Each structure stands twice: as C-alpha cells, then as structure tokens.
Short mmCIF file of C-alpha atoms in Angstrom, two decimals:
data_model
loop_
_atom_site.label_atom_id
_atom_site.label_comp_id
_atom_site.label_asym_id
_atom_site.label_seq_id
_atom_site.Cartn_x
_atom_site.Cartn_y
_atom_site.Cartn_z
CA MET A 1 0.00 0.00 0.00
CA ASP A 2 1.50 3.27 -1.14
CA ASN A 3 1.76 6.26 1.19
CA LEU A 4 -0.53 5.06 3.99
CA PRO A 5 -0.73 7.84 6.61
CA VAL A 6 1.49 7.04 9.59
CA GLU A 7 -1.35 7.28 12.10
CA LEU A 8 -3.29 4.56 10.21
CA ILE A 9 -0.47 1.99 10.26
CA PRO A 10 -1.48 0.46 13.66
CA ILE A 11 -5.07 0.03 12.41
CA PHE A 12 -3.87 -1.60 9.21
CA ALA A 13 -1.60 -3.94 11.22
CA GLU A 14 -4.49 -5.02 13.45
CA LEU A 15 -6.82 -5.65 10.51
CA HIS A 16 -4.17 -7.66 8.69
CA ALA A 17 -3.34 -9.72 11.79
CA ALA A 18 -7.06 -10.43 12.24
CA GLY A 19 -7.24 -11.93 8.76
CA GLU A 20 -9.05 -9.00 7.11
CA SER A 21 -6.93 -9.44 3.97
CA ASP A 22 -6.53 -11.91 1.12
CA PHE A 23 -2.75 -11.66 1.45
CA ALA A 24 -0.51 -13.52 3.88
CA ARG A 25 1.92 -10.62 3.92
CA ALA A 26 1.60 -6.90 3.26
CA ALA A 27 3.99 -4.09 2.36
CA LEU A 28 3.48 -0.46 3.31
CA LEU A 29 5.35 2.38 1.62
CA VAL A 30 6.05 5.50 3.64
CA ASP A 31 8.11 8.37 2.22
CA ALA A 32 8.83 12.07 2.51
CA ARG A 33 5.28 12.99 1.52
CA GLU A 34 4.34 12.34 5.14
CA GLY A 35 6.37 15.37 6.18
CA LEU A 36 6.65 15.92 9.91
CA GLN A 37 4.45 12.88 10.57
CA LEU A 38 7.57 10.79 9.89
CA GLU A 39 8.87 11.82 13.30
CA LYS A 40 6.24 9.51 14.83
CA LEU A 41 7.32 6.46 12.82
CA PRO A 42 10.34 5.23 14.89
CA GLY A 43 8.33 5.08 18.11
CA LEU A 44 5.40 3.53 16.28
CA LEU A 45 7.59 0.79 14.81
CA GLN A 46 9.05 -0.09 18.19
CA HIS A 47 5.55 -0.47 19.59
CA LEU A 48 4.26 -2.56 16.67
CA ARG A 49 7.24 -4.91 16.74
CA ARG A 50 6.15 -6.15 20.16
CA GLU A 51 3.06 -7.73 18.61
CA HIS A 52 3.72 -8.11 14.87
CA PRO A 53 6.54 -9.58 12.75
CA ILE A 54 7.87 -6.54 10.90
CA ILE A 55 10.77 -6.05 8.51
CA LEU A 56 11.76 -2.45 7.88
CA VAL A 57 13.30 -2.02 4.43
CA PHE A 58 15.01 1.27 3.67
CA ILE A 59 15.41 2.08 -0.03
CA GLU A 60 17.90 4.74 -1.02
CA ALA A 61 20.16 5.87 -3.89
CA HIS A 62 23.18 8.09 -4.40
CA GLU A 63 22.47 11.77 -4.91
CA ASP A 64 23.66 11.75 -8.54
CA ALA A 65 21.29 8.89 -9.37
CA LEU A 66 18.38 10.68 -7.73
CA LEU A 67 19.13 13.94 -9.51
CA ARG A 68 19.21 12.09 -12.82
CA ARG A 69 15.88 10.39 -12.11
CA TYR A 70 14.15 13.65 -11.22
CA SER A 71 15.57 15.21 -14.37
CA GLU A 72 14.40 12.33 -16.56
CA THR A 73 10.88 12.17 -15.11
CA ARG A 74 10.55 15.97 -14.75
CA ARG A 75 8.70 15.46 -11.49
CA PRO A 76 9.14 17.90 -8.61
CA HIS A 77 10.44 16.62 -5.31
CA PRO A 78 7.58 16.29 -2.78
CA LEU A 79 9.46 18.65 -0.45
CA GLY A 80 10.61 20.92 -3.27
CA LYS A 81 8.07 23.72 -3.44
CA ASP A 82 10.52 26.28 -2.16
CA PHE A 83 13.83 24.45 -2.75
CA SER A 84 15.87 22.98 -5.59
CA VAL A 85 15.88 19.21 -6.03
CA ARG A 86 19.36 19.00 -4.48
CA GLU A 87 18.28 21.02 -1.45
CA SER A 88 15.11 18.95 -1.13
CA LEU A 89 17.11 15.70 -1.19
CA HIS A 90 19.30 16.97 1.62
CA HIS A 91 16.24 17.95 3.66
CA GLU A 92 14.71 14.53 3.00
CA ARG A 93 17.83 12.67 4.18
CA VAL A 94 17.82 14.63 7.46
CA LEU A 95 14.13 13.92 7.93
CA ILE A 96 14.37 10.15 7.43
CA GLU A 97 17.78 9.41 8.94
CA PRO A 98 16.24 8.24 12.29
CA ILE A 99 14.20 5.70 10.31
CA ARG A 100 17.24 4.50 8.37
CA LYS A 101 18.99 3.67 11.64
CA LEU A 102 16.17 1.26 12.52
CA ALA A 103 16.17 -0.53 9.16
CA ASP A 104 16.57 -4.30 9.01
CA VAL A 105 17.51 -4.12 5.32
CA VAL A 106 19.00 -1.22 3.34
CA ILE A 107 18.77 -1.42 -0.46
CA ASP A 108 20.85 0.90 -2.63
CA THR A 109 19.00 1.27 -5.93
CA SER A 110 21.55 3.53 -7.64
CA GLN A 111 22.46 0.92 -10.24
CA PHE A 112 18.98 -0.62 -10.62
CA ASN A 113 16.33 0.11 -13.19
CA VAL A 114 12.73 -0.54 -12.16
CA HIS A 115 12.72 -4.10 -13.56
CA GLU A 116 15.98 -5.07 -11.86
CA LEU A 117 14.75 -3.67 -8.55
CA ARG A 118 11.52 -5.64 -8.81
CA HIS A 119 13.38 -8.89 -9.45
CA PHE A 120 15.80 -8.14 -6.59
CA VAL A 121 13.00 -7.47 -4.10
CA ASN A 122 11.06 -10.56 -5.21
CA ALA A 123 14.15 -12.74 -4.80
CA ARG A 124 14.99 -11.20 -1.41
CA PHE A 125 11.55 -11.44 0.14
CA LYS A 126 9.73 -14.20 -1.71
CA SER A 127 8.00 -16.84 0.40
CA GLU A 128 7.63 -20.52 -0.33
CA SER A 129 4.11 -19.93 -1.63
CA SER A 130 3.37 -18.28 -4.93
CA ALA A 131 4.08 -14.56 -5.16
CA LEU A 132 1.00 -14.20 -7.35
CA LEU A 133 -2.59 -14.06 -6.11
CA LEU A 134 -5.12 -15.48 -8.57
CA SER A 135 -8.63 -14.05 -8.47
CA LEU A 136 -11.14 -16.29 -10.22
CA VAL A 137 -14.25 -14.29 -11.02
CA SER A 138 -17.58 -15.68 -12.24
CA PHE A 139 -20.02 -13.27 -13.89
CA GLY A 140 -23.10 -13.06 -16.09
CA TYR A 141 -22.83 -11.42 -19.49
CA LYS A 142 -26.29 -9.93 -19.15
CA PHE A 143 -24.95 -7.85 -16.24
CA GLY A 144 -21.88 -6.65 -18.13
CA VAL A 145 -18.30 -7.85 -18.24
CA PRO A 146 -15.84 -7.17 -15.36
CA THR A 147 -13.57 -4.30 -16.33
CA ASP A 148 -10.61 -5.43 -14.21
CA ALA A 149 -10.15 -8.90 -15.75
CA ASP A 150 -6.71 -9.76 -17.12
CA LEU A 151 -8.03 -12.89 -18.84
CA MET A 152 -11.66 -13.56 -19.76
CA PHE A 153 -13.32 -16.75 -20.99
CA ASP A 154 -16.83 -17.28 -22.31
CA VAL A 155 -18.31 -20.60 -21.08
CA ARG A 156 -21.75 -20.15 -22.63
CA PHE A 157 -20.95 -23.01 -25.03
CA LEU A 158 -21.47 -25.46 -22.13
CA PRO A 159 -24.96 -26.95 -21.49
CA ASN A 160 -27.03 -24.55 -19.40
CA PRO A 161 -28.59 -25.92 -16.15
CA HIS A 162 -31.01 -22.98 -16.22
CA PHE A 163 -33.10 -24.93 -18.71
CA VAL A 164 -33.30 -27.97 -16.41
CA ALA A 165 -36.26 -27.25 -14.12
CA LYS A 166 -34.95 -29.23 -11.14
CA LEU A 167 -31.56 -27.45 -11.28
CA ARG A 168 -32.60 -23.88 -12.05
CA ARG A 169 -32.84 -22.69 -8.44
CA PHE A 170 -29.40 -24.05 -7.52
CA THR A 171 -25.98 -22.59 -8.35
CA GLY A 172 -22.69 -23.88 -9.67
CA LYS A 173 -21.57 -24.44 -6.09
CA ASP A 174 -24.15 -27.20 -5.65
CA VAL A 175 -23.16 -30.81 -6.33
CA LYS A 176 -26.19 -31.48 -8.55
CA VAL A 177 -25.33 -28.62 -10.88
CA ARG A 178 -21.63 -29.49 -10.98
CA ARG A 179 -22.39 -33.11 -11.85
CA TYR A 180 -24.76 -32.05 -14.62
CA ILE A 181 -22.29 -29.67 -16.27
CA GLN A 182 -19.37 -32.09 -15.92
CA SER A 183 -21.37 -34.94 -17.41
CA PHE A 184 -20.76 -33.51 -20.88
CA PRO A 185 -17.47 -34.35 -22.62
CA GLN A 186 -16.82 -30.78 -23.73
CA THR A 187 -16.73 -29.69 -20.09
CA GLY A 188 -14.00 -32.13 -19.17
CA GLU A 189 -11.99 -31.22 -22.26
CA PHE A 190 -12.31 -27.49 -21.52
CA LEU A 191 -11.31 -27.90 -17.88
CA LYS A 192 -8.27 -29.92 -18.91
CA ARG A 193 -7.17 -27.38 -21.50
CA MET A 194 -7.84 -24.43 -19.19
CA LEU A 195 -5.79 -25.90 -16.35
CA SER A 196 -2.96 -26.65 -18.77
CA LEU A 197 -3.04 -23.09 -20.15
CA LEU A 198 -3.02 -21.43 -16.73
CA THR A 199 -0.31 -23.74 -15.41
CA TYR A 200 1.81 -22.61 -18.35
CA LEU A 201 0.99 -18.89 -18.09
CA ILE A 202 1.16 -18.27 -14.33
CA PRO A 203 4.93 -18.82 -13.87
CA HIS A 204 5.57 -16.34 -16.69
CA TYR A 205 3.37 -13.73 -15.01
CA ILE A 206 5.26 -14.33 -11.75
CA GLU A 207 8.59 -13.97 -13.54
CA GLU A 208 7.47 -10.60 -14.89
CA GLY A 209 6.71 -9.44 -11.35
CA LYS A 210 2.91 -9.43 -11.52
CA SER A 211 1.46 -9.64 -8.02
CA TYR A 212 -2.14 -10.52 -8.88
CA LEU A 213 -4.01 -11.92 -11.84
CA THR A 214 -7.76 -11.71 -12.38
CA ILE A 215 -9.28 -14.48 -14.51
CA ALA A 216 -12.96 -14.13 -15.35
CA PHE A 217 -15.44 -16.76 -16.55
CA GLY A 218 -18.75 -15.64 -17.97
CA CYS A 219 -22.03 -17.38 -18.66
CA THR A 220 -25.44 -15.89 -19.33
CA GLY A 221 -26.57 -15.16 -15.78
CA GLY A 222 -23.42 -15.79 -13.74
CA LYS A 223 -25.10 -18.41 -11.56
CA HIS A 224 -24.32 -21.89 -12.91
CA ARG A 225 -21.60 -22.58 -15.50
CA SER A 226 -19.21 -19.76 -14.68
CA VAL A 227 -19.53 -20.46 -10.94
CA MET A 228 -18.80 -24.15 -11.41
CA MET A 229 -15.78 -23.30 -13.57
CA ALA A 230 -14.27 -20.89 -11.02
CA GLU A 231 -14.82 -23.31 -8.12
CA TRP A 232 -13.26 -26.26 -9.98
CA LEU A 233 -10.20 -24.29 -11.07
CA LYS A 234 -9.68 -22.88 -7.58
CA LYS A 235 -9.26 -26.38 -6.18
CA ALA A 236 -7.12 -27.55 -9.10
CA LEU A 237 -4.78 -24.55 -8.95
CA GLU A 238 -4.44 -24.72 -5.16
CA LYS A 239 -3.27 -28.34 -5.52
CA LYS A 240 -0.48 -26.99 -7.72
CA GLY A 241 0.56 -24.53 -5.02
CA PHE A 242 -0.99 -21.33 -6.36
CA ALA A 243 -2.72 -18.86 -4.04
CA THR A 244 -6.29 -18.35 -5.22
CA ARG A 245 -9.52 -16.62 -4.28
CA VAL A 246 -12.98 -16.80 -5.84
CA VAL A 247 -15.45 -14.00 -6.41
CA HIS A 248 -18.94 -14.87 -7.67
CA ARG A 249 -20.06 -11.43 -8.80
CA ASP A 250 -23.59 -12.22 -9.98
CA ILE A 251 -24.48 -15.45 -8.18
CA SER A 252 -27.28 -13.88 -6.15
CA LYS A 253 -28.83 -11.75 -8.90
#
C-alpha cells in the first residue's frame, strides 16, 4: 500500500493480523510525503514490533542517481516547493535518517532500473508460496463484463442448467449442478485445457513481477456454468501450489 498515513499503520496492522486481507503478507510504503508525521514512525515501529513480525526495508540511492531520475521524469520533489531538487534531497535525508537507523535491510537502488529492482525485491523477500494471487471471477454477461479482468473466458458453449427445471434454483456451487455440467465431454476437455493453459501462463506472469491476476469466466446469468468453472479451477490450482480466491459477482442476482 502506497503512502498510507502514519497514524493509520497500527489500524492496518491489526486488521491484517485479524485476517481481514486476502494476502498472507503486506507491504506499506512511507516516504517524505508524510512530512513531519515521519517523526512519529520510529516510536510507532518499536511499539508494533512487540506484537507483529515486521521487517523495515530502507530504499535509497546516491544523490547523482536521484538527480538524474528527477531530471528524466521531470517530477518535482515532494518537499521541493521552495527548494531545488538537491536542497530537497538533503532535507529529505535529514528527515528520514532516524528511520534509516532502525532498518533491518538497506537497499541501494543507484544501479537498478525498475525491472531489476523488482526482481531483486522478489528474490529477497519471496516466500515458499506463490508470489501471485489469482482471483477467479464468475459473472453473467447480461450484467456486463468485469472491467478489471486480465483474462476472460466465455463458457456459454457449455450446457445450461437454467433450462433444467430441477436445477434452475441451484448454483454452480451445488453438487447437482456441478455433476450435470461435468457430465458432458466438452466440459472435461475445456477444464483440462484451461488448467494446462493457466499452469503454463502463471509462472511467466510471476517472472514478470505481476502480483495478482484476475481471470474471469462468464455465462449468461453468472449463476451456474461460470460459478462451477471458477470453483473447480480454484481447487485444481491450489493443488499446484498457487494462491487463489474466488469472487462470484452475480451469483445472487
């Protein structure tokens, strides 16, 4: 989370520890934009470390590298309204030096481009589980397509339980509906091919540094076929060690 106000960090830590997140770990970015609020951070960290496992990573670069970056991006320094970039950098170093002294890890990014830094951080802090969170979304085309999907698949070619009177009131989470849809050979073939495709693609997304991937499956109403597909793939992908979550957007409509 980028630039979370310092005073909200304890609340975020409590919510995360209570399981109010889909992520096992979280990273908070705090920088000079916090201004004088940064003075509170050292004491806050010491308090939080009594109850939470925290790693403080301090990212810095040589002055010449920073001056070049500001010149290339043409962005003003957040403290630079009344100062030059060089003067602002000096002011920033004074402001955050107490935090640097508390750091568990200091990373000098002077020689890194953005891609090299991403790979370095992933290698340094990766866990045994997948670094990519997969969101499997079921939806109904008649309610519109999800705008945040990275990959989208239309499963309306599968037999529709909506037209089976005894199945209509159930959803793709129910055993009866799942058995009906999977009783057709095209379903098994599609599931097999889909699992093979995702198993191939996911490691490449991870290698490129992507932290989450949203895969959407659509049927007419978002209640039967797409739901069954998302639920089946969640179990199959978890068996392969991938972190997954399911969102059934239109199941109750």
